[in-house]
Coordinates of C-alpha atoms and ligand atoms in Angstrom, one line a residue:
M1 CA 78.0 83.1 126.6
A2 CA 77.7 86.9 126.9
G3 CA 74.4 88.4 125.8
K4 CA 73.8 91.0 123.2
V5 CA 75.6 94.1 124.3
S6 CA 74.2 96.4 121.7
A7 CA 70.9 96.7 120.0
M8 CA 72.3 98.9 117.3
T9 CA 71.9 97.8 113.7
M10 CA 74.3 98.8 110.9
H11 CA 71.6 101.0 109.6
E12 CA 71.5 103.0 112.8
V13 CA 75.3 103.3 113.0
A14 CA 75.8 104.5 109.4
G15 CA 77.5 107.9 109.2
S16 CA 78.8 107.8 112.8
F17 CA 81.9 106.2 114.2
G18 CA 84.2 109.2 113.8
G19 CA 83.4 109.5 110.1
L20 CA 84.7 106.0 109.2
G21 CA 81.7 105.3 107.0
F22 CA 80.4 102.0 108.4
G23 CA 77.1 101.0 106.7
S24 CA 78.0 102.5 103.3
G25 CA 78.3 99.1 101.8
R26 CA 82.0 99.6 101.2
P27 CA 84.5 98.0 103.7
V28 CA 86.3 100.5 106.0
I29 CA 90.0 100.3 105.3
M30 CA 92.3 101.5 108.1
A31 CA 95.8 101.7 106.9
G32 CA 99.1 103.2 107.9
P33 CA 102.4 102.4 109.6
C34 CA 102.7 100.5 112.8
S35 CA 104.4 103.4 114.4
V36 CA 104.6 107.1 113.5
E37 CA 108.3 107.5 113.0
S38 CA 108.8 110.9 111.3
E39 CA 106.9 113.6 109.5
E40 CA 108.0 112.4 106.0
Q41 CA 107.1 108.8 106.9
I42 CA 103.6 109.5 108.1
L43 CA 102.7 112.1 105.6
S44 CA 103.9 110.0 102.6
A45 CA 102.0 107.0 104.0
A46 CA 98.8 109.0 104.6
H47 CA 98.8 110.3 101.0
A48 CA 99.7 106.9 99.6
V49 CA 96.9 105.0 101.4
K50 CA 94.4 107.7 100.7
A51 CA 95.2 107.5 96.9
A52 CA 94.8 103.7 97.1
G53 CA 91.3 104.0 98.6
A54 CA 91.9 103.7 102.4
T55 CA 89.1 105.3 104.5
A56 CA 91.1 105.9 107.7
L57 CA 94.7 106.5 108.7
R58 CA 96.0 104.2 111.5
G59 CA 99.3 104.8 113.2
G60 CA 100.7 104.4 116.6
A61 CA 102.2 107.2 118.7
F62 CA 102.3 105.2 121.9
K63 CA 103.5 101.7 121.2
P64 CA 103.1 98.6 123.4
R65 CA 106.4 96.9 122.8
T66 CA 107.5 93.6 124.2
S67 CA 110.8 95.0 125.3
P68 CA 111.3 98.4 127.1
K69 CA 114.4 98.8 125.0
A70 CA 112.4 98.8 121.7
F71 CA 111.1 102.0 120.1
Q72 CA 108.2 103.2 122.2
G73 CA 106.7 105.7 119.8
L74 CA 107.0 109.5 119.4
G75 CA 104.2 110.2 121.9
E76 CA 102.6 113.6 121.6
A77 CA 104.9 114.6 118.7
G78 CA 103.5 111.5 116.8
L79 CA 99.9 112.6 117.6
K80 CA 100.6 116.0 116.1
L81 CA 102.0 114.4 113.0
L82 CA 98.8 112.3 112.7
A83 CA 96.7 115.4 113.0
E84 CA 98.7 117.1 110.2
A85 CA 98.2 114.0 108.1
R86 CA 94.5 114.2 108.7
R87 CA 94.5 117.9 107.7
Q88 CA 96.2 117.1 104.5
T89 CA 94.3 114.0 103.4
G90 CA 90.9 114.3 105.2
L91 CA 91.4 110.8 106.6
P92 CA 90.1 110.2 110.1
V93 CA 92.8 109.1 112.5
V94 CA 92.8 105.8 114.5
T95 CA 95.5 105.6 117.2
E96 CA 96.2 103.6 120.4
V97 CA 95.8 104.9 123.9
M98 CA 97.9 102.7 126.2
D99 CA 97.4 104.4 129.5
G100 CA 94.7 106.4 131.3
S101 CA 97.2 109.2 132.0
H102 CA 97.5 109.8 128.2
L103 CA 93.8 109.5 127.5
D104 CA 93.0 113.3 127.4
L105 CA 96.0 113.9 125.2
V106 CA 95.3 111.1 122.7
A107 CA 91.6 112.0 122.6
Q108 CA 92.5 115.6 121.5
Y109 CA 94.0 114.2 118.3
A110 CA 92.3 110.9 117.6
D111 CA 89.0 110.3 115.8
V112 CA 88.9 106.7 117.0
L113 CA 90.7 105.5 120.2
Q114 CA 92.3 102.1 119.9
I115 CA 92.7 99.8 122.8
G116 CA 95.4 97.3 122.1
S117 CA 95.4 93.6 122.7
R118 CA 97.6 93.8 125.8
N119 CA 95.1 96.2 127.4
M120 CA 91.9 94.3 126.5
Q121 CA 91.2 93.5 130.1
N122 CA 92.6 96.7 131.6
F123 CA 89.2 97.4 133.1
S124 CA 90.0 100.8 134.6
L125 CA 91.3 102.0 131.2
L126 CA 88.2 100.5 129.5
K127 CA 85.9 102.4 131.8
E128 CA 87.7 105.6 131.3
V129 CA 87.9 105.3 127.5
G130 CA 84.2 104.7 127.4
R131 CA 83.5 108.1 129.0
V132 CA 85.5 110.1 126.5
G133 CA 82.7 110.4 123.9
K134 CA 84.7 109.1 121.0
P135 CA 84.4 105.8 119.1
V136 CA 86.6 103.0 120.6
M137 CA 88.3 100.2 118.6
L138 CA 88.8 97.3 121.0
K139 CA 91.4 94.7 119.8
R140 CA 90.9 91.2 120.9
G141 CA 93.3 90.1 123.7
L142 CA 96.2 87.7 122.8
S143 CA 94.3 84.7 124.2
A144 CA 90.9 86.1 125.0
T145 CA 87.8 84.0 124.6
L146 CA 84.7 85.5 122.9
Q147 CA 83.1 85.9 126.2
E148 CA 86.1 87.8 127.7
W149 CA 86.2 90.0 124.6
L150 CA 82.5 90.9 124.8
G151 CA 82.7 91.3 128.5
A152 CA 85.4 94.0 127.9
T153 CA 83.1 95.8 125.5
E154 CA 80.5 96.0 128.2
Y155 CA 83.0 98.1 130.3
I156 CA 83.3 100.6 127.5
V157 CA 79.6 100.7 126.9
A158 CA 79.0 101.2 130.6
G159 CA 80.9 104.6 130.3
G160 CA 78.3 105.8 127.8
C161 CA 80.1 104.8 124.6
R162 CA 77.8 103.3 121.9
E163 CA 80.4 103.3 119.1
V164 CA 82.6 100.3 119.8
I165 CA 84.5 98.7 117.0
L166 CA 85.8 95.2 117.5
C167 CA 89.1 94.2 115.9
E168 CA 90.2 90.6 115.5
R169 CA 94.0 90.5 115.3
G170 CA 94.8 86.8 115.7
I171 CA 95.2 84.7 118.9
R172 CA 98.0 82.7 120.4
T173 CA 98.0 79.0 119.3
F174 CA 100.7 76.3 119.0
E175 CA 101.5 77.5 115.5
T176 CA 104.8 79.4 115.1
Y177 CA 104.9 79.9 111.3
T178 CA 102.6 82.9 111.7
R179 CA 102.8 85.4 114.5
N180 CA 99.3 84.6 115.6
T181 CA 96.4 82.6 114.2
L182 CA 93.6 84.6 112.5
D183 CA 90.3 83.5 114.1
L184 CA 87.6 84.4 111.6
S185 CA 85.0 82.2 113.3
I186 CA 85.0 84.2 116.4
A187 CA 85.1 87.5 114.4
V188 CA 81.9 86.4 112.7
A189 CA 80.3 85.3 116.0
A190 CA 81.4 88.6 117.7
K191 CA 79.7 90.6 115.0
E192 CA 76.5 88.6 115.2
I193 CA 76.2 88.6 118.9
S194 CA 77.3 92.2 119.7
G195 CA 75.9 94.0 116.6
F196 CA 79.1 96.1 116.6
P197 CA 81.2 96.4 113.4
V198 CA 84.1 94.1 113.2
I199 CA 87.5 94.9 111.6
I200 CA 90.0 92.3 110.8
D201 CA 93.7 93.0 111.2
P202 CA 95.6 90.4 109.1
S203 CA 98.9 92.3 109.6
H204 CA 99.2 91.4 113.3
A205 CA 97.5 88.0 112.8
A206 CA 99.9 86.8 110.2
G207 CA 103.0 88.8 111.2
R208 CA 104.2 88.2 107.7
R209 CA 103.3 90.3 104.6
D210 CA 103.0 87.4 102.1
L211 CA 99.7 86.1 103.7
I212 CA 98.0 89.5 104.0
P213 CA 96.2 89.5 100.6
A214 CA 94.6 86.1 101.0
L215 CA 93.6 86.7 104.6
S216 CA 92.1 90.1 103.6
E217 CA 90.0 88.5 101.0
A218 CA 88.9 85.8 103.4
A219 CA 88.0 88.4 106.0
L220 CA 85.7 90.4 103.7
A221 CA 84.2 87.2 102.3
A222 CA 83.3 86.2 105.9
G223 CA 81.4 89.5 106.3
A224 CA 83.9 91.7 108.1
D225 CA 83.1 95.4 108.1
G226 CA 86.7 96.3 107.2
L227 CA 90.4 95.7 107.5
M228 CA 93.3 97.2 109.4
I229 CA 96.5 96.9 107.3
E230 CA 100.0 98.1 108.2
V231 CA 101.6 100.1 105.5
H232 CA 105.1 101.7 105.6
P233 CA 107.1 103.5 102.9
K234 CA 110.1 101.2 103.6
P235 CA 108.9 98.2 105.6
E236 CA 112.3 96.7 105.9
A237 CA 113.5 99.8 107.8
A238 CA 110.5 100.1 110.0
L239 CA 111.1 100.7 113.7
S240 CA 108.4 98.1 114.6
D241 CA 106.7 95.2 112.9
A242 CA 109.0 95.3 109.9
D243 CA 108.0 91.8 108.6
Q244 CA 104.3 92.5 108.3
Q245 CA 104.1 95.9 106.8
L246 CA 103.2 96.4 103.1
N247 CA 105.0 99.0 101.0
F248 CA 102.9 101.4 99.0
E249 CA 102.9 99.3 95.8
A250 CA 101.9 96.1 97.7
F251 CA 99.0 98.0 99.4
R252 CA 97.8 99.4 96.1
S253 CA 97.8 95.9 94.6
L254 CA 96.0 94.6 97.6
M255 CA 93.3 97.3 97.1
S256 CA 93.1 96.4 93.5
R257 CA 92.7 92.7 94.3
L258 CA 89.9 93.6 96.7
Q259 CA 88.3 95.8 94.0
L260 CA 88.7 98.8 96.3
L261 CA 91.3 100.8 94.3
P262 CA 89.7 104.0 93.0
V263 CA 89.7 104.0 89.2
A264 CA 90.9 107.6 89.3
A265 CA 94.1 106.2 90.9
I266 CA 95.0 104.2 87.8
E267 CA 97.8 106.1 86.1
T268 CA 98.6 104.4 82.8
V269 CA 96.7 103.3 79.7
E270 CA 97.9 99.7 80.3
G271 CA 96.6 99.9 83.9
C272 CA 93.2 101.0 82.7
R273 CA 93.1 98.3 80.0
S274 CA 93.8 95.6 82.5
E275 CA 91.1 96.9 84.8
I276 CA 88.6 96.9 81.8
D277 CA 89.7 93.4 80.9
R278 CA 89.1 92.2 84.5
I279 CA 85.7 93.8 84.6
D280 CA 84.7 92.3 81.2
D281 CA 85.7 88.9 82.4
Q282 CA 83.4 89.3 85.4
M283 CA 80.6 90.7 83.4
L284 CA 80.8 87.8 80.9
E285 CA 80.6 85.3 83.8
L286 CA 77.6 87.0 85.2
L287 CA 75.9 87.3 81.8
A288 CA 76.4 83.6 81.2
R289 CA 74.7 82.9 84.5
R290 CA 71.9 85.3 83.7
M291 CA 71.3 83.5 80.4
Q292 CA 71.1 80.1 82.2
A293 CA 68.5 81.6 84.5
A294 CA 66.6 82.9 81.3
R295 CA 66.7 79.4 79.7
R296 CA 65.3 77.9 82.9
I297 CA 62.6 80.5 83.3
G298 CA 61.7 79.9 79.6
E299 CA 61.0 76.2 80.5
L300 CA 59.1 77.1 83.6
K301 CA 56.9 79.7 81.8
E302 CA 56.1 77.1 79.1
Q303 CA 55.1 74.5 81.8
N304 CA 52.9 77.1 83.5
G305 CA 51.3 78.3 80.2
M306 CA 52.8 81.8 80.5
A307 CA 53.9 84.0 77.6
T308 CA 57.7 84.4 77.2
Y309 CA 57.5 88.1 76.7
Q310 CA 56.2 89.9 79.8
P311 CA 56.4 93.7 79.1
D312 CA 55.3 94.7 82.7
R313 CA 58.2 92.7 84.2
E314 CA 60.7 94.2 81.8
R315 CA 59.4 97.7 82.6
L316 CA 59.8 97.0 86.4
I317 CA 63.3 95.7 85.9
L318 CA 64.3 98.9 84.0
E319 CA 62.7 101.1 86.6
R320 CA 64.4 99.4 89.5
L321 CA 67.8 99.6 87.8
V322 CA 67.5 103.2 86.6
A323 CA 66.5 104.2 90.2
S324 CA 69.7 102.6 91.6
A325 CA 72.0 103.4 88.7
Q326 CA 75.3 104.1 90.4
G327 CA 76.6 107.1 88.4
L328 CA 75.2 105.7 85.2
G329 CA 72.6 107.8 83.3
P330 CA 69.1 106.4 82.7
G331 CA 69.9 106.3 78.9
E332 CA 73.0 104.1 79.5
V333 CA 71.1 101.8 81.8
R334 CA 68.2 101.4 79.3
A335 CA 70.5 100.8 76.3
V336 CA 72.5 98.1 78.1
W337 CA 69.6 96.3 79.7
E338 CA 67.3 96.5 76.6
A339 CA 70.1 94.6 74.8
I340 CA 70.4 92.1 77.6
M341 CA 66.7 91.5 77.9
G342 CA 66.5 91.1 74.1
C343 CA 69.0 88.3 74.3
S344 CA 67.2 86.9 77.3
R345 CA 63.9 86.8 75.4
R346 CA 65.5 85.0 72.5
V347 CA 67.1 82.4 74.9
Q348 CA 63.7 81.9 76.5
E349 CA 61.9 81.4 73.2
R350 CA 64.3 78.7 72.3
A351 CA 64.0 77.1 75.7
G352 CA 60.2 77.2 75.8
Ligands
PEP401 C1 98.8 97.7 116.9 O1 97.7 97.7 116.4 O2 99.7 98.5 116.7 C2 99.2 96.7 117.9 C3 100.2 96.8 118.7 O3 98.4 95.6 117.8 P1 97.9 94.5 118.9 O4 97.5 95.4 120.1 O5 96.9 93.8 118.2 O6 99.1 93.7 119.2
MN402 MN1 102.1 96.9 114.6

């Protein structure tokens, strides 16, 4: 088992990594087409993913294709289009470097350099990419063990790079229904052992768009720092990975399911109503659990001879919540929690 390759904590890395925003508490969402295909395609995708709440634009200009006859990417023209998309949207750009001879060129345009699965053990490329001074996203090899994956990160770190992002994208197994098998257990272990942020790529893992929402939810529940999702304006016409790319509407609904869709992106009264209904359902469930806890604490206070009403405790609760009120005014926080604590007191009095 490889040892710890980085002593960095998420607290220390916050704010770095090419502006991706790790450590903010919100997952990093890299989204965009598998390949940059045209100006219209990449600009429309960049604006669509940005509006839906993505935090980075991911697109390939140099593509590692199984057949040399398949579309190989637009090369430098694609990099220029990515830079224009960044200028228009403000999204940092993540793109793959396939070959050491392109490294300087790709580094001029990219905020994060991606090393693809097929190059995970291209040790000379790993050493070179580690010297560039930009964050590197290292995708797990098609059949790499944890130890091999972490060993590869050490080559990048040896070049001076401290900003390595690991990306689990599924491994080869006997299963053929999916393109690869998403290996969340090793993603969790890689994060724990290396201390580096881990991104999950359900698009290449599943190879089919129908599984992406559930796998994305599972990845975030398992503690992944973010997702990489392939998004294309017309997936069925994509020049690469047509079966796994989401269209704009499907990406938006994925972001809504993950509760990452910015509220400002909701365009209709009905849309806002359904968001409010969803939030109310969640709040009701939480309030019911809070009242259960109140009932129980009422019993425990009675057993311990304590008074139900503890004004100091209520004051502390309010102070803590007002201090962390995310965009809510102190008056709003007080009004809501005074009502909640009033109910809680009545529940405790009945329980005691
Ligand atoms: C990609 O991210 O575009 C890609 C080719 O993925 P992988 O290297 O994981 O196959
Ligand atoms: Mn792809």
